[in-house]
C-alpha cells in the first residue's frame, strides 16, 4: 500500500510513467490532492477510469486518517479533530484562528499536527506523555492532518497559513518522517506552504536540533524548557538527563547561528512548581543576552496534581523577565474549554468522559 500523500512530485511522475500514463497525469493528481482534496481515488474524475482502477489495484490509497470526532470552541476560533489511522489508533490535530491585532495584518489559520501516537518522553504534566508511546506516524499521516483542515477552510474561502509541530508526540524522535512531511508540505508543486510559516517544537533533543539546523530549511524552532536548572527540569521531563539545560541552550544558539531563525523557549507555568519569582530570576539570568524569546504557557491542567498559577502569579513571572529585558509573551489561550492541550481530547474519548463530543 502506498498513500498518494507520501509521494514527492518526482516520485509521482515516476509512478505515473510506470503505470503507462503521460507525465501531465502526475500534475493532475498533485492538483487534485493539494487543491481539491478528494476523499477517494475515484473522486479524481479527470483521470481516466482505467487509471483510477489501476491505481487502486496496485495498492495506492488516499488519505490515511479518517475523522471520527470534531469539536469547536463557541467562537469557532479553535477546531479540534480526532483522527483514526489505518491501524485504528487515534491522534489529535487542531486548527487555531488568530485574528489580527494590528492594522494591515491578516488572520492566521494555524494547524497543530501530531507526529507520534503517544510519546515516550513521559512529561509529567502532559496528557500525551502520560499515555506512553505507541508508534511513530508516517509522513502521509502528518500531511493528511493538514489536508483535513485545508479542506475545511476551503469551504469557508480560507486557507492554512501556518503550521506548528506541537500536537501529540516528539517530532525530533520521528525525524525522518517529520522532515519528509515538511518537505512535502513546503514543496511548491505539492502543498506549497512557506518554510518560514512552520515551527517545530521539541522537548530539547540536542542531536535532532543540530541535524535540523543542517537541513537548509528556514523553519522556526521552539524548545520546551520548563525549568532553568536540571534538578527541577528532571521532575517535569523524566528524560531530561539525556540533555542538560546548558546543552539545550547551546544547541538553540547554534540553531540561530546556522539558520538565522531565532529560537523560542516554551515554558509551561505550573503552580508552586516552576512559577516563583526566584525561578523567574534564575531563568532570566540563564537567558540574559541570548536574544531569545520566551513563550509562557499557563498550564492546561490534565492528569496529575499540577495546576495553573493564578493570573497575578503569571504576570509577576512575566514582569521579572521583562526587567531583565527578556522578550516574553504569555501564550494566547486557545481552546481550553475544548480540551485543546496536547493529548487531552484523545484521553477524554478513550475514557468516554466527555459528554460534549458529537
Ligand atoms: N513534544 C514536543 C511538541 C509537542 S508538545 C514538545 O514537548 O515540545 C507542545 C507544547 O505543549 C510543549 O511546549 C509542551 O510542553 C506543551 N504542553 C504539553 N502539555 C501541556 C499542558 N498540559 N499545559 C500546557 N502546555 C502543555
Ligand atoms: Fe512528549 Fe512533548 Fe508531551 Fe513531553 S510535552 S510528553 S515531549 S508531547
mmCIF file of C-alpha atoms and ligand atoms in Angstrom:
data_model
loop_
_atom_site.group_PDB
_atom_site.id
_atom_site.type_symbol
_atom_site.label_atom_id
_atom_site.label_comp_id
_atom_site.label_asym_id
_atom_site.label_seq_id
_atom_site.Cartn_x
_atom_site.Cartn_y
_atom_site.Cartn_z
ATOM 1 C CA UNK A 1 0.000 0.000 0.000
ATOM 2 C CA UNK A 2 1.294 3.493 -0.840
ATOM 3 C CA UNK A 3 -0.577 6.624 0.084
ATOM 4 C CA UNK A 4 -0.508 9.293 -2.637
ATOM 5 C CA UNK A 5 0.177 11.891 0.093
ATOM 6 C CA UNK A 6 3.539 10.196 0.678
ATOM 7 C CA UNK A 7 4.945 10.850 -2.782
ATOM 8 C CA UNK A 8 7.129 13.776 -3.829
ATOM 9 C CA UNK A 9 6.200 15.256 -7.242
ATOM 10 C CA UNK A 10 9.154 13.470 -8.901
ATOM 11 C CA UNK A 11 8.043 10.166 -7.370
ATOM 12 C CA UNK A 12 4.503 10.820 -8.562
ATOM 13 C CA UNK A 13 5.831 11.294 -12.112
ATOM 14 C CA UNK A 14 7.789 8.072 -11.845
ATOM 15 C CA UNK A 15 4.712 6.219 -10.645
ATOM 16 C CA UNK A 16 2.517 7.602 -13.442
ATOM 17 C CA UNK A 17 5.148 6.610 -16.016
ATOM 18 C CA UNK A 18 5.304 3.085 -14.601
ATOM 19 C CA UNK A 19 1.535 2.791 -14.909
ATOM 20 C CA UNK A 20 1.915 3.725 -18.588
ATOM 21 C CA UNK A 21 0.451 7.242 -18.493
ATOM 22 C CA UNK A 22 1.758 10.633 -19.564
ATOM 23 C CA UNK A 23 3.581 12.974 -17.214
ATOM 24 C CA UNK A 24 0.784 15.545 -17.041
ATOM 25 C CA UNK A 25 -1.324 12.974 -15.162
ATOM 26 C CA UNK A 26 1.075 13.435 -12.231
ATOM 27 C CA UNK A 27 0.383 17.186 -12.250
ATOM 28 C CA UNK A 28 -3.320 16.432 -12.359
ATOM 29 C CA UNK A 29 -3.081 14.179 -9.306
ATOM 30 C CA UNK A 30 -0.966 16.767 -7.465
ATOM 31 C CA UNK A 31 -3.516 19.462 -8.270
ATOM 32 C CA UNK A 32 -6.350 17.272 -7.026
ATOM 33 C CA UNK A 33 -4.800 16.160 -3.777
ATOM 34 C CA UNK A 34 -3.317 19.539 -2.774
ATOM 35 C CA UNK A 35 -6.035 21.874 -4.092
ATOM 36 C CA UNK A 36 -9.292 19.919 -4.372
ATOM 37 C CA UNK A 37 -8.931 17.411 -1.530
ATOM 38 C CA UNK A 38 -10.807 14.401 -2.956
ATOM 39 C CA UNK A 39 -11.885 11.766 -0.424
ATOM 40 C CA UNK A 40 -11.101 8.760 -2.617
ATOM 41 C CA UNK A 41 -9.060 7.963 -5.722
ATOM 42 C CA UNK A 42 -12.317 7.554 -7.620
ATOM 43 C CA UNK A 43 -13.238 11.186 -6.878
ATOM 44 C CA UNK A 44 -10.440 12.325 -9.222
ATOM 45 C CA UNK A 45 -12.822 12.344 -12.157
ATOM 46 C CA UNK A 46 -10.482 13.879 -14.713
ATOM 47 C CA UNK A 47 -8.249 10.824 -14.517
ATOM 48 C CA UNK A 48 -9.275 8.059 -16.917
ATOM 49 C CA UNK A 49 -11.422 5.419 -15.171
ATOM 50 C CA UNK A 50 -8.917 2.751 -16.174
ATOM 51 C CA UNK A 51 -6.111 4.695 -14.498
ATOM 52 C CA UNK A 52 -8.080 5.053 -11.278
ATOM 53 C CA UNK A 53 -8.797 1.324 -11.285
ATOM 54 C CA UNK A 54 -5.136 0.575 -11.896
ATOM 55 C CA UNK A 55 -4.049 2.855 -9.045
ATOM 56 C CA UNK A 56 -6.412 1.079 -6.664
ATOM 57 C CA UNK A 57 -5.448 -2.383 -7.929
ATOM 58 C CA UNK A 58 -1.749 -1.530 -7.477
ATOM 59 C CA UNK A 59 -2.373 -0.664 -3.832
ATOM 60 C CA UNK A 60 -2.393 3.137 -3.929
ATOM 61 C CA UNK A 61 -4.537 4.834 -1.292
ATOM 62 C CA UNK A 62 -5.540 8.387 -0.483
ATOM 63 C CA UNK A 63 -5.507 9.957 2.950
ATOM 64 C CA UNK A 64 -4.620 7.645 5.802
ATOM 65 C CA UNK A 65 -6.533 9.318 8.623
ATOM 66 C CA UNK A 66 -10.316 9.417 8.951
ATOM 67 C CA UNK A 67 -12.119 11.984 11.057
ATOM 68 C CA UNK A 68 -14.066 10.433 13.939
ATOM 69 C CA UNK A 69 -14.731 13.412 16.234
ATOM 70 C CA UNK A 70 -14.786 17.161 15.748
ATOM 71 C CA UNK A 71 -15.279 19.786 18.417
ATOM 72 C CA UNK A 72 -15.231 23.559 18.069
ATOM 73 C CA UNK A 73 -14.942 26.362 20.565
ATOM 74 C CA UNK A 74 -18.032 28.592 20.817
ATOM 75 C CA UNK A 75 -16.445 31.336 18.689
ATOM 76 C CA UNK A 76 -15.138 28.734 16.204
ATOM 77 C CA UNK A 77 -11.571 30.009 16.704
ATOM 78 C CA UNK A 78 -10.406 26.531 17.673
ATOM 79 C CA UNK A 79 -11.376 23.319 15.935
ATOM 80 C CA UNK A 80 -10.093 20.004 17.136
ATOM 81 C CA UNK A 81 -10.280 16.730 15.220
ATOM 82 C CA UNK A 82 -9.745 13.224 16.427
ATOM 83 C CA UNK A 83 -8.472 11.145 13.506
ATOM 84 C CA UNK A 84 -8.419 7.382 13.189
ATOM 85 C CA UNK A 85 -5.404 5.886 11.425
ATOM 86 C CA UNK A 86 -5.391 2.693 9.334
ATOM 87 C CA UNK A 87 -4.475 0.556 12.346
ATOM 88 C CA UNK A 88 -7.404 2.097 14.323
ATOM 89 C CA UNK A 89 -5.110 4.157 16.524
ATOM 90 C CA UNK A 90 -6.254 7.703 17.057
ATOM 91 C CA UNK A 91 -4.469 11.069 17.124
ATOM 92 C CA UNK A 92 -5.462 14.676 17.507
ATOM 93 C CA UNK A 93 -4.995 17.677 15.295
ATOM 94 C CA UNK A 94 -6.032 21.261 15.969
ATOM 95 C CA UNK A 95 -6.787 24.380 13.928
ATOM 96 C CA UNK A 96 -6.458 27.792 15.553
ATOM 97 C CA UNK A 97 -7.602 31.086 14.109
ATOM 98 C CA UNK A 98 -5.689 34.174 15.221
ATOM 99 C CA UNK A 99 -7.486 37.371 14.352
ATOM 100 C CA UNK A 100 -5.254 40.349 13.538
ATOM 101 C CA UNK A 101 -4.246 42.516 16.479
ATOM 102 C CA UNK A 102 -2.695 45.239 14.312
ATOM 103 C CA UNK A 103 -3.800 47.030 11.173
ATOM 104 C CA UNK A 104 -2.517 45.599 7.879
ATOM 105 C CA UNK A 105 -2.003 42.141 9.317
ATOM 106 C CA UNK A 106 -4.022 39.163 8.203
ATOM 107 C CA UNK A 107 -5.918 36.466 10.053
ATOM 108 C CA UNK A 108 -3.732 33.424 10.581
ATOM 109 C CA UNK A 109 -5.005 29.867 10.367
ATOM 110 C CA UNK A 110 -2.524 27.679 12.186
ATOM 111 C CA UNK A 111 -2.663 23.883 12.119
ATOM 112 C CA UNK A 112 -1.089 21.989 15.009
ATOM 113 C CA UNK A 113 -0.098 18.464 13.983
ATOM 114 C CA UNK A 114 0.781 15.297 15.871
ATOM 115 C CA UNK A 115 3.864 13.288 14.896
ATOM 116 C CA UNK A 116 3.551 10.228 17.119
ATOM 117 C CA UNK A 117 0.761 8.188 18.668
ATOM 118 C CA UNK A 118 1.556 8.854 22.325
ATOM 119 C CA UNK A 119 5.045 9.959 23.373
ATOM 120 C CA UNK A 120 7.984 8.230 25.019
ATOM 121 C CA UNK A 121 9.212 11.337 26.866
ATOM 122 C CA UNK A 122 6.687 10.965 29.675
ATOM 123 C CA UNK A 123 6.492 14.637 30.728
ATOM 124 C CA UNK A 124 4.566 14.564 33.977
ATOM 125 C CA UNK A 125 2.208 17.467 33.179
ATOM 126 C CA UNK A 126 1.363 16.351 29.621
ATOM 127 C CA UNK A 127 -1.627 14.154 28.742
ATOM 128 C CA UNK A 128 0.249 12.622 25.786
ATOM 129 C CA UNK A 129 3.278 11.866 27.942
ATOM 130 C CA UNK A 130 1.035 10.031 30.382
ATOM 131 C CA UNK A 131 -0.340 7.659 27.728
ATOM 132 C CA UNK A 132 3.089 6.292 26.841
ATOM 133 C CA UNK A 133 4.457 5.653 23.365
ATOM 134 C CA UNK A 134 2.515 3.635 20.781
ATOM 135 C CA UNK A 135 4.147 4.346 17.436
ATOM 136 C CA UNK A 136 5.674 6.894 15.076
ATOM 137 C CA UNK A 137 3.421 8.445 12.477
ATOM 138 C CA UNK A 138 4.196 8.238 8.754
ATOM 139 C CA UNK A 139 4.785 11.409 6.722
ATOM 140 C CA UNK A 140 1.495 10.883 4.863
ATOM 141 C CA UNK A 141 -0.375 10.707 8.184
ATOM 142 C CA UNK A 142 1.154 14.051 9.173
ATOM 143 C CA UNK A 143 0.347 15.613 5.785
ATOM 144 C CA UNK A 144 -3.233 14.309 5.917
ATOM 145 C CA UNK A 145 -3.849 16.194 9.181
ATOM 146 C CA UNK A 146 -3.108 19.464 7.371
ATOM 147 C CA UNK A 147 -5.251 18.396 4.403
ATOM 148 C CA UNK A 148 -8.293 17.842 6.653
ATOM 149 C CA UNK A 149 -8.140 21.473 7.742
ATOM 150 C CA UNK A 150 -7.242 22.821 4.305
ATOM 151 C CA UNK A 151 -10.452 21.187 3.118
ATOM 152 C CA UNK A 152 -12.492 22.591 5.983
ATOM 153 C CA UNK A 153 -11.085 26.107 5.416
ATOM 154 C CA UNK A 154 -11.655 25.891 1.673
ATOM 155 C CA UNK A 155 -15.382 25.633 2.332
ATOM 156 C CA UNK A 156 -15.070 28.998 4.139
ATOM 157 C CA UNK A 157 -12.951 30.562 1.352
ATOM 158 C CA UNK A 158 -9.843 30.496 3.544
ATOM 159 C CA UNK A 159 -6.619 28.514 3.717
ATOM 160 C CA UNK A 160 -3.957 27.181 6.073
ATOM 161 C CA UNK A 161 -1.319 29.887 6.652
ATOM 162 C CA UNK A 162 0.850 28.396 9.421
ATOM 163 C CA UNK A 163 1.860 25.023 10.740
ATOM 164 C CA UNK A 164 3.211 24.056 14.158
ATOM 165 C CA UNK A 165 4.505 20.660 15.250
ATOM 166 C CA UNK A 166 3.021 20.923 18.731
ATOM 167 C CA UNK A 167 0.458 18.129 18.833
ATOM 168 C CA UNK A 168 0.965 14.654 20.244
ATOM 169 C CA UNK A 169 4.498 13.288 20.241
ATOM 170 C CA UNK A 170 8.084 14.457 19.998
ATOM 171 C CA UNK A 171 8.779 15.475 16.369
ATOM 172 C CA UNK A 172 12.567 15.058 16.577
ATOM 173 C CA UNK A 173 12.116 11.476 17.820
ATOM 174 C CA UNK A 174 10.395 10.745 14.492
ATOM 175 C CA UNK A 175 12.918 12.726 12.493
ATOM 176 C CA UNK A 176 12.836 11.209 9.004
ATOM 177 C CA UNK A 177 9.054 11.120 8.650
ATOM 178 C CA UNK A 178 8.763 14.630 10.114
ATOM 179 C CA UNK A 179 11.261 16.005 7.573
ATOM 180 C CA UNK A 180 9.551 14.180 4.728
ATOM 181 C CA UNK A 181 6.223 15.737 5.778
ATOM 182 C CA UNK A 182 7.830 19.210 5.950
ATOM 183 C CA UNK A 183 9.373 18.794 2.508
ATOM 184 C CA UNK A 184 6.034 17.668 1.051
ATOM 185 C CA UNK A 185 4.096 20.482 2.697
ATOM 186 C CA UNK A 186 6.579 23.140 1.553
ATOM 187 C CA UNK A 187 7.138 21.804 -1.974
ATOM 188 C CA UNK A 188 5.640 24.376 -4.378
ATOM 189 C CA UNK A 189 4.311 21.560 -6.560
ATOM 190 C CA UNK A 190 2.682 19.898 -3.544
ATOM 191 C CA UNK A 191 1.092 21.878 -0.660
ATOM 192 C CA UNK A 192 3.381 24.907 -1.097
ATOM 193 C CA UNK A 193 3.417 26.329 2.433
ATOM 194 C CA UNK A 194 6.203 28.852 3.161
ATOM 195 C CA UNK A 195 9.049 27.375 5.219
ATOM 196 C CA UNK A 196 9.063 30.422 7.468
ATOM 197 C CA UNK A 197 5.459 29.677 8.412
ATOM 198 C CA UNK A 198 6.394 26.393 10.066
ATOM 199 C CA UNK A 199 7.578 25.854 13.649
ATOM 200 C CA UNK A 200 8.856 22.602 15.107
ATOM 201 C CA UNK A 201 8.550 22.250 18.868
ATOM 202 C CA UNK A 202 10.890 19.870 20.679
ATOM 203 C CA UNK A 203 11.492 18.779 24.242
ATOM 204 C CA UNK A 204 15.151 19.505 23.524
ATOM 205 C CA UNK A 205 16.750 16.549 21.743
ATOM 206 C CA UNK A 206 20.100 18.161 21.069
ATOM 207 C CA UNK A 207 21.256 15.785 18.316
ATOM 208 C CA UNK A 208 17.951 16.320 16.463
ATOM 209 C CA UNK A 209 18.252 20.099 16.786
ATOM 210 C CA UNK A 210 21.697 20.143 15.225
ATOM 211 C CA UNK A 211 20.555 17.807 12.439
ATOM 212 C CA UNK A 212 17.617 20.124 11.750
ATOM 213 C CA UNK A 213 19.955 23.125 11.640
ATOM 214 C CA UNK A 214 21.809 21.432 8.781
ATOM 215 C CA UNK A 215 18.719 20.789 6.623
ATOM 216 C CA UNK A 216 18.858 24.065 4.720
ATOM 217 C CA UNK A 217 15.299 24.820 5.784
ATOM 218 C CA UNK A 218 14.027 28.160 7.042
ATOM 219 C CA UNK A 219 11.730 26.726 9.691
ATOM 220 C CA UNK A 220 11.293 28.081 13.197
ATOM 221 C CA UNK A 221 12.317 26.147 16.296
ATOM 222 C CA UNK A 222 10.630 26.135 19.693
ATOM 223 C CA UNK A 223 12.343 24.386 22.582
ATOM 224 C CA UNK A 224 10.285 23.299 25.594
ATOM 225 C CA UNK A 225 12.471 24.290 28.521
ATOM 226 C CA UNK A 226 10.053 24.476 31.512
ATOM 227 C CA UNK A 227 12.826 24.936 34.089
ATOM 228 C CA UNK A 228 16.097 26.898 34.411
ATOM 229 C CA UNK A 229 18.054 24.062 36.068
ATOM 230 C CA UNK A 230 18.476 20.325 35.636
ATOM 231 C CA UNK A 231 17.095 19.256 39.021
ATOM 232 C CA UNK A 232 13.760 20.950 38.517
ATOM 233 C CA UNK A 233 13.604 20.034 34.846
ATOM 234 C CA UNK A 234 14.008 16.326 35.626
ATOM 235 C CA UNK A 235 10.868 16.453 37.777
ATOM 236 C CA UNK A 236 8.842 17.652 34.802
ATOM 237 C CA UNK A 237 10.680 15.938 31.968
ATOM 238 C CA UNK A 238 11.829 12.494 33.149
ATOM 239 C CA UNK A 239 14.054 12.017 30.079
ATOM 240 C CA UNK A 240 15.841 15.332 30.703
ATOM 241 C CA UNK A 241 19.031 13.776 31.979
ATOM 242 C CA UNK A 242 19.968 12.915 28.377
ATOM 243 C CA UNK A 243 20.484 16.621 27.603
ATOM 244 C CA UNK A 244 21.327 19.233 30.222
ATOM 245 C CA UNK A 245 19.776 22.694 30.271
ATOM 246 C CA UNK A 246 23.093 24.248 29.253
ATOM 247 C CA UNK A 247 23.470 21.832 26.304
ATOM 248 C CA UNK A 248 19.959 22.712 25.184
ATOM 249 C CA UNK A 249 20.603 26.465 25.386
ATOM 250 C CA UNK A 250 23.813 25.983 23.425
ATOM 251 C CA UNK A 251 22.057 23.977 20.707
ATOM 252 C CA UNK A 252 19.445 26.762 20.403
ATOM 253 C CA UNK A 253 22.266 29.261 19.948
ATOM 254 C CA UNK A 254 23.808 27.072 17.265
ATOM 255 C CA UNK A 255 20.444 26.729 15.508
ATOM 256 C CA UNK A 256 20.140 30.518 15.341
ATOM 257 C CA UNK A 257 23.692 30.888 14.078
ATOM 258 C CA UNK A 258 23.237 28.359 11.303
ATOM 259 C CA UNK A 259 19.691 29.198 10.169
ATOM 260 C CA UNK A 260 19.258 32.855 11.127
ATOM 261 C CA UNK A 261 15.973 31.858 12.770
ATOM 262 C CA UNK A 262 15.573 32.933 16.385
ATOM 263 C CA UNK A 263 14.651 30.168 18.826
ATOM 264 C CA UNK A 264 11.646 30.407 21.132
ATOM 265 C CA UNK A 265 11.795 28.750 24.541
ATOM 266 C CA UNK A 266 8.495 27.393 25.776
ATOM 267 C CA UNK A 267 7.790 27.344 29.454
ATOM 268 C CA UNK A 268 4.660 25.694 30.873
ATOM 269 C CA UNK A 269 3.879 27.606 34.073
ATOM 270 C CA UNK A 270 2.839 25.240 36.852
ATOM 271 C CA UNK A 271 1.604 26.458 40.205
ATOM 272 C CA UNK A 272 4.064 26.041 43.045
ATOM 273 C CA UNK A 273 6.481 24.083 40.847
ATOM 274 C CA UNK A 274 8.258 26.416 38.426
ATOM 275 C CA UNK A 275 6.395 29.726 38.837
ATOM 276 C CA UNK A 276 8.141 31.540 41.703
ATOM 277 C CA UNK A 277 9.863 34.936 41.275
ATOM 278 C CA UNK A 278 13.152 33.270 42.294
ATOM 279 C CA UNK A 279 12.859 30.770 39.469
ATOM 280 C CA UNK A 280 11.898 33.592 37.088
ATOM 281 C CA UNK A 281 15.143 35.333 38.078
ATOM 282 C CA UNK A 282 17.174 32.194 37.531
ATOM 283 C CA UNK A 283 15.569 31.768 34.099
ATOM 284 C CA UNK A 284 16.239 35.387 33.202
ATOM 285 C CA UNK A 285 19.896 35.072 34.184
ATOM 286 C CA UNK A 286 20.208 31.884 32.160
ATOM 287 C CA UNK A 287 18.881 33.535 29.018
ATOM 288 C CA UNK A 288 20.266 37.034 29.529
ATOM 289 C CA UNK A 289 21.965 38.480 26.458
ATOM 290 C CA UNK A 290 20.864 35.490 24.407
ATOM 291 C CA UNK A 291 18.314 37.436 22.330
ATOM 292 C CA UNK A 292 15.928 34.584 22.914
ATOM 293 C CA UNK A 293 12.189 34.716 23.205
ATOM 294 C CA UNK A 294 10.218 33.018 25.945
ATOM 295 C CA UNK A 295 6.699 31.816 25.455
ATOM 296 C CA UNK A 296 4.967 31.307 28.794
ATOM 297 C CA UNK A 297 2.181 28.716 28.589
ATOM 298 C CA UNK A 298 -0.093 28.735 31.639
ATOM 299 C CA UNK A 299 -0.641 25.028 32.326
ATOM 300 C CA UNK A 300 -3.695 23.370 30.880
ATOM 301 C CA UNK A 301 -4.470 21.070 33.789
ATOM 302 C CA UNK A 302 -4.651 17.468 32.552
ATOM 303 C CA UNK A 303 -3.945 14.378 34.594
ATOM 304 C CA UNK A 304 -1.898 14.541 37.772
ATOM 305 C CA UNK A 305 -1.767 17.025 40.613
ATOM 306 C CA UNK A 306 -0.478 20.005 38.674
ATOM 307 C CA UNK A 307 -2.491 23.182 38.373
ATOM 308 C CA UNK A 308 -2.316 26.523 36.643
ATOM 309 C CA UNK A 309 -0.973 29.508 38.579
ATOM 310 C CA UNK A 310 -3.272 32.442 39.346
ATOM 311 C CA UNK A 311 -3.188 35.316 36.857
ATOM 312 C CA UNK A 312 -1.328 37.541 39.316
ATOM 313 C CA UNK A 313 1.441 34.993 39.646
ATOM 314 C CA UNK A 314 1.768 34.683 35.859
ATOM 315 C CA UNK A 315 2.049 38.478 35.475
ATOM 316 C CA UNK A 316 4.645 38.596 38.230
ATOM 317 C CA UNK A 317 6.745 35.956 36.459
ATOM 318 C CA UNK A 318 6.449 37.888 33.221
ATOM 319 C CA UNK A 319 7.473 41.126 34.938
ATOM 320 C CA UNK A 320 10.712 39.605 36.256
ATOM 321 C CA UNK A 321 11.641 38.537 32.720
ATOM 322 C CA UNK A 322 10.800 41.990 31.349
ATOM 323 C CA UNK A 323 13.012 43.619 33.961
ATOM 324 C CA UNK A 324 15.897 41.583 32.539
ATOM 325 C CA UNK A 325 14.954 42.681 29.004
ATOM 326 C CA UNK A 326 13.963 39.170 28.024
ATOM 327 C CA UNK A 327 11.431 39.013 25.194
ATOM 328 C CA UNK A 328 8.453 37.230 26.533
ATOM 329 C CA UNK A 329 4.824 36.550 25.682
ATOM 330 C CA UNK A 330 2.092 34.705 27.506
ATOM 331 C CA UNK A 331 0.504 32.320 25.024
ATOM 332 C CA UNK A 332 -2.926 33.458 23.926
ATOM 333 C CA UNK A 333 -5.214 30.827 25.285
ATOM 334 C CA UNK A 334 -6.988 28.788 22.701
ATOM 335 C CA UNK A 335 -9.483 26.058 23.203
ATOM 336 C CA UNK A 336 -9.125 25.413 26.922
ATOM 337 C CA UNK A 337 -12.840 24.618 27.021
ATOM 338 C CA UNK A 338 -12.492 22.022 24.278
ATOM 339 C CA UNK A 339 -9.541 20.285 25.924
ATOM 340 C CA UNK A 340 -7.054 21.581 23.369
ATOM 341 C CA UNK A 341 -3.965 20.773 25.405
ATOM 342 C CA UNK A 342 -1.993 18.140 23.624
ATOM 343 C CA UNK A 343 -3.382 14.657 24.115
ATOM 344 C CA UNK A 344 -6.427 15.747 26.080
ATOM 345 C CA UNK A 345 -9.172 15.057 23.570
ATOM 346 C CA UNK A 346 -7.912 11.561 22.875
ATOM 347 C CA UNK A 347 -7.634 10.875 26.576
ATOM 348 C CA UNK A 348 -11.201 12.077 27.108
ATOM 349 C CA UNK A 349 -12.597 9.984 24.257
ATOM 350 C CA UNK A 350 -10.765 6.872 25.371
ATOM 351 C CA UNK A 351 -12.127 7.375 28.873
ATOM 352 C CA UNK A 352 -15.572 8.210 27.462
ATOM 353 C CA UNK A 353 -15.665 11.091 29.890
ATOM 354 C CA UNK A 354 -16.627 13.956 27.660
ATOM 355 C CA UNK A 355 -20.354 14.166 27.143
ATOM 356 C CA UNK A 356 -19.959 17.116 24.721
ATOM 357 C CA UNK A 357 -18.405 15.044 21.999
ATOM 358 C CA UNK A 358 -20.573 14.554 18.919
HETATM 359 N N1 LIG B 1 6.926 17.148 22.170
HETATM 360 C C1 LIG B 1 7.087 18.476 21.762
HETATM 361 C C2 LIG B 1 5.910 19.031 20.993
HETATM 362 C C3 LIG B 1 4.535 18.709 21.494
HETATM 363 S S1 LIG B 1 4.029 19.462 22.988
HETATM 364 C C4 LIG B 1 7.416 19.360 22.950
HETATM 365 O O1 LIG B 1 7.284 18.914 24.084
HETATM 366 O O2 LIG B 1 7.842 20.494 22.720
HETATM 367 C C5 LIG B 1 3.843 21.169 22.541
HETATM 368 C C6 LIG B 1 3.920 22.109 23.723
HETATM 369 O O3 LIG B 1 2.789 21.936 24.585
HETATM 370 C C7 LIG B 1 5.157 21.891 24.568
HETATM 371 O O4 LIG B 1 5.778 23.108 24.863
HETATM 372 C C8 LIG B 1 4.569 21.245 25.812
HETATM 373 O O5 LIG B 1 5.385 21.470 26.913
HETATM 374 C C9 LIG B 1 3.241 21.933 25.922
HETATM 375 N N2 LIG B 1 2.302 21.212 26.801
HETATM 376 C C10 LIG B 1 2.086 19.894 26.908
HETATM 377 N N3 LIG B 1 1.136 19.626 27.830
HETATM 378 C C11 LIG B 1 0.739 20.825 28.307
HETATM 379 C C12 LIG B 1 -0.207 21.226 29.283
HETATM 380 N N4 LIG B 1 -0.945 20.345 29.933
HETATM 381 N N5 LIG B 1 -0.351 22.551 29.518
HETATM 382 C C13 LIG B 1 0.388 23.468 28.844
HETATM 383 N N6 LIG B 1 1.304 23.141 27.928
HETATM 384 C C14 LIG B 1 1.479 21.847 27.653
HETATM 385 FE FE1 LIG B 2 6.044 14.309 24.670
HETATM 386 FE FE2 LIG B 2 6.095 16.976 24.342
HETATM 387 FE FE3 LIG B 2 4.219 15.794 25.902
HETATM 388 FE FE4 LIG B 2 6.754 15.854 26.711
HETATM 389 S S1 LIG B 2 5.409 17.640 26.376
HETATM 390 S S2 LIG B 2 5.393 14.071 26.778
HETATM 391 S S3 LIG B 2 7.836 15.619 24.792
HETATM 392 S S4 LIG B 2 4.464 15.555 23.722
#
